Coordinates of C-alpha atoms and ligand atoms in Angstrom, one line a residue:
X76 CA 0.4 7.1 12.2
X77 CA 0.8 10.0 11.2
X78 CA -2.1 12.1 9.2
X79 CA -0.7 13.8 6.5
X80 CA -3.3 15.8 3.3
X81 CA -1.6 16.1 -0.4
X82 CA -2.7 19.4 -1.8
X83 CA -2.5 19.0 -5.5
X84 CA -4.0 21.3 -9.0
X85 CA -3.1 19.3 -12.0
X86 CA -2.2 15.7 -12.9
X87 CA -1.3 14.2 -9.4
X88 CA 1.1 11.6 -10.5
X89 CA 3.6 12.5 -7.6
X90 CA 0.1 12.2 -5.5
X91 CA 0.1 8.8 -6.7
X92 CA 3.8 7.9 -6.3
X93 CA 3.1 8.4 -3.0
X94 CA 0.0 6.5 -2.6
X95 CA 2.0 3.5 -4.3
X96 CA 5.0 3.4 -1.7
X97 CA 1.9 3.5 1.2
X98 CA 0.2 0.5 -0.2
X99 CA 3.6 -1.0 -0.8
X100 CA 4.1 -0.5 3.1
X101 CA 7.4 1.6 2.2
X102 CA 5.5 4.8 4.1
X103 CA 4.3 2.6 6.6
X104 CA 3.8 5.1 9.6
X105 CA 1.9 7.6 7.7
X106 CA -1.9 7.9 6.8
X107 CA -3.5 10.0 4.2
X108 CA -6.6 11.9 5.3
X109 CA -7.6 13.0 1.9
X110 CA -6.7 14.8 -1.6
X111 CA -7.5 18.9 -1.3
X112 CA -7.6 20.7 -4.8
X113 CA -8.1 24.0 -5.8
X114 CA -9.2 22.4 -9.4
X115 CA -12.3 20.8 -9.8
X116 CA -11.0 19.3 -13.3
X117 CA -7.8 18.1 -11.8
X118 CA -6.7 14.9 -12.8
X119 CA -5.7 13.4 -9.5
X120 CA -9.3 13.7 -8.4
X121 CA -9.6 11.0 -10.5
X122 CA -6.7 9.2 -9.6
X123 CA -7.9 9.9 -5.5
X124 CA -11.4 8.0 -6.7
X125 CA -9.5 4.8 -7.6
X126 CA -7.8 5.0 -3.7
X127 CA -10.8 5.1 -2.8
X128 CA -9.6 8.5 -1.0
X129 CA -11.8 11.7 0.2
X130 CA -11.3 14.7 -1.8
X131 CA -12.1 18.2 -1.2
X132 CA -12.3 20.6 -3.9
X133 CA -11.7 24.3 -2.8
X134 CA -12.9 26.9 -5.6
X135 CA -10.4 29.8 -4.6
X136 CA -13.1 32.4 -6.8
X137 CA -15.8 31.3 -4.4
X138 CA -13.9 33.2 -1.9
X139 CA -13.6 37.1 -1.2
X140 CA -9.7 36.6 -0.8
X141 CA -7.2 34.6 0.3
X142 CA -7.6 34.7 3.7
X143 CA -11.6 33.2 3.6
X144 CA -10.1 30.6 1.5
X145 CA -7.3 29.2 3.4
X146 CA -10.3 29.9 6.7
X147 CA -11.7 27.1 4.9
X148 CA -9.2 24.6 3.9
X149 CA -8.0 25.1 7.7
X150 CA -11.0 24.3 9.3
X151 CA -11.0 20.9 7.1
X152 CA -8.0 20.4 7.5
X153 CA -8.9 20.9 11.7
X154 CA -11.6 18.5 10.9
X155 CA -9.3 15.6 9.6
X156 CA -7.2 16.3 12.3
X157 CA -4.1 16.9 10.0
X158 CA -0.8 17.4 11.0
X159 CA 1.8 17.4 7.8
X160 CA 0.5 18.8 4.2
X161 CA 2.1 17.6 1.3
X162 CA 2.3 20.0 -1.9
X163 CA 2.6 18.1 -4.8
X164 CA 2.1 20.1 -7.7
X165 CA -0.1 22.6 -5.8
X166 CA 0.0 26.0 -8.0
X167 CA -0.6 28.9 -5.2
X168 CA 1.3 30.1 -2.7
X169 CA 0.4 29.8 0.5
X170 CA -0.8 32.4 2.7
X171 CA -0.3 33.3 6.8
X172 CA -3.8 31.6 7.4
X173 CA -2.2 27.6 6.5
X174 CA 1.7 28.5 7.2
X175 CA 1.2 29.9 11.1
X176 CA -1.4 26.8 11.6
X177 CA 1.8 24.2 10.0
X178 CA 4.7 25.3 10.7
X179 CA 7.3 23.8 9.3
X180 CA 5.1 21.0 8.6
X181 CA 4.4 21.8 5.3
X182 CA 6.6 19.9 2.2
X183 CA 6.7 20.8 -1.4
X184 CA 8.6 19.7 -4.2
X185 CA 9.5 21.2 -7.6
X186 CA 11.3 20.1 -10.4
X187 CA 14.2 22.4 -10.3
X188 CA 17.9 22.5 -8.6
X189 CA 16.5 25.0 -6.2
X190 CA 17.1 28.1 -5.5
X191 CA 17.6 28.1 -9.8
X192 CA 14.5 28.4 -11.6
X193 CA 11.7 28.8 -8.9
X194 CA 8.3 29.7 -9.7
X195 CA 6.4 28.2 -13.2
X196 CA 8.0 26.4 -16.2
X197 CA 11.2 25.4 -14.4
X198 CA 11.7 22.3 -16.6
X199 CA 11.5 25.1 -19.6
X200 CA 13.4 27.6 -17.6
X201 CA 16.5 25.2 -17.2
X202 CA 16.4 24.2 -20.9
X203 CA 16.1 27.4 -22.6
X204 CA 19.1 28.7 -20.2
X205 CA 21.3 25.8 -21.4
X206 CA 21.9 23.9 -18.6
X207 CA 23.5 21.0 -18.6
X208 CA 22.5 19.5 -15.5
X209 CA 19.0 20.0 -13.3
X210 CA 16.6 18.0 -11.0
X211 CA 14.3 18.0 -8.6
X212 CA 14.0 19.8 -4.7
X213 CA 12.0 19.0 -1.9
X214 CA 11.9 21.9 0.8
X215 CA 9.8 23.4 3.7
X216 CA 7.4 25.6 2.2
X217 CA 7.5 29.9 3.9
X218 CA 5.8 32.9 2.1
X219 CA 8.0 32.5 -0.9
X220 CA 8.2 31.0 -4.1
X221 CA 9.9 27.9 -3.6
X222 CA 11.7 29.5 -1.4
X223 CA 11.6 27.5 1.9
X224 CA 14.4 25.5 3.7
X225 CA 15.6 22.6 1.5
X226 CA 15.8 19.4 2.5
X227 CA 17.3 17.1 -0.1
X228 CA 17.6 17.4 -4.1
X229 CA 18.5 14.6 -7.0
X230 CA 20.3 15.8 -10.2
X231 CA 19.9 14.7 -13.6
X232 CA 21.7 15.4 -17.2
X233 CA 19.8 17.7 -19.6
X234 CA 20.9 16.3 -23.0
X235 CA 21.6 18.1 -26.6
X236 CA 18.4 16.9 -27.9
X237 CA 16.2 16.8 -24.7
X238 CA 12.4 18.6 -25.4
X239 CA 10.7 19.8 -22.3
X240 CA 8.5 16.4 -22.2
X241 CA 11.8 14.1 -22.9
X242 CA 13.6 16.8 -19.5
X243 CA 10.0 16.5 -17.4
X244 CA 10.1 12.4 -17.6
X245 CA 13.2 12.3 -16.7
X246 CA 12.9 14.8 -13.6
X247 CA 9.4 13.4 -12.5
X248 CA 11.2 9.7 -12.0
X249 CA 13.5 11.8 -9.9
X250 CA 10.6 12.9 -8.1
X251 CA 8.8 9.8 -7.8
X252 CA 12.0 8.4 -5.9
X253 CA 12.9 11.8 -3.9
X254 CA 9.2 13.1 -2.2
X255 CA 8.5 9.3 -0.5
X256 CA 12.2 9.2 0.3
X257 CA 12.2 12.8 1.7
X258 CA 7.8 11.8 3.5
X259 CA 9.9 8.8 5.0
X260 CA 12.6 10.8 6.8
X261 CA 11.0 14.1 8.0
X262 CA 7.9 13.1 8.8
X263 CA 7.8 9.7 10.3
X264 CA 11.3 10.9 12.4
X265 CA 9.6 14.3 13.6
X266 CA 6.5 13.1 13.6
X267 CA 7.8 10.8 16.8
X268 CA 9.8 13.1 18.5
Ligands
GAR310 C1 5.9 18.7 -10.5 O1 6.9 18.3 -11.3 C2 6.0 19.2 -9.5 O2 7.4 19.3 -9.0 C3 5.8 20.4 -9.5 O3 4.6 20.3 -10.2 C4 4.8 19.1 -11.0 C5 3.8 18.3 -10.8 O4 3.1 16.9 -11.5 N1 6.2 21.8 -9.0 C6 5.9 22.6 -9.0 O5 6.1 23.4 -10.2 C7 5.8 24.1 -7.8 N2 6.4 25.4 -8.1 P1 2.2 16.0 -11.3 O6 0.7 16.9 -10.9 O7 2.1 15.2 -12.0 O8 2.5 15.5 -9.6

């Protein structure tokens, strides 16, 4: 079994889909130790409770700086014997404390075909740019904003009458397929090496 945690700051629908895949037996070698969040109001917390998963809330404002904050997170990760970190709508850049502790073992999902539209509101950016195709990317995490090595991508069309909501829904449906698939491939294979 490979111990992973999910980091989420908000809604948590990708987190829930990962859990559903585990319950369905698709991600059989993966053990989700808990949900880590930086937002005590994240709906992801509600979802974690439904799966009876431990939740750890780290409020950045309770710490002097990012290093202190990440040191506290790392302490809990070590206690939980976590091997991989899976970011699913975690809206903070990771600093050296976490990056150095988990080299090549942090994944992120982003709602665009990177390197286009990194950062916030990738869906709105693709729409206002007039893209006819967009999608989702899973990549390793480095110190940049959605800049780490790309692992896999899926694409979808953008229609004339799309709004941010309709396009986001289409992209999220890609994400629900893409993330479990990548987790299955990368984490299971690399953990067994
Ligand atoms: C997802 O679409 C994810 O790709 C995006 O946040 C959403 C979270 O949704 N992440 C980023 O934009 C990271 N730069 P969820 O909380 O419902 O899983």
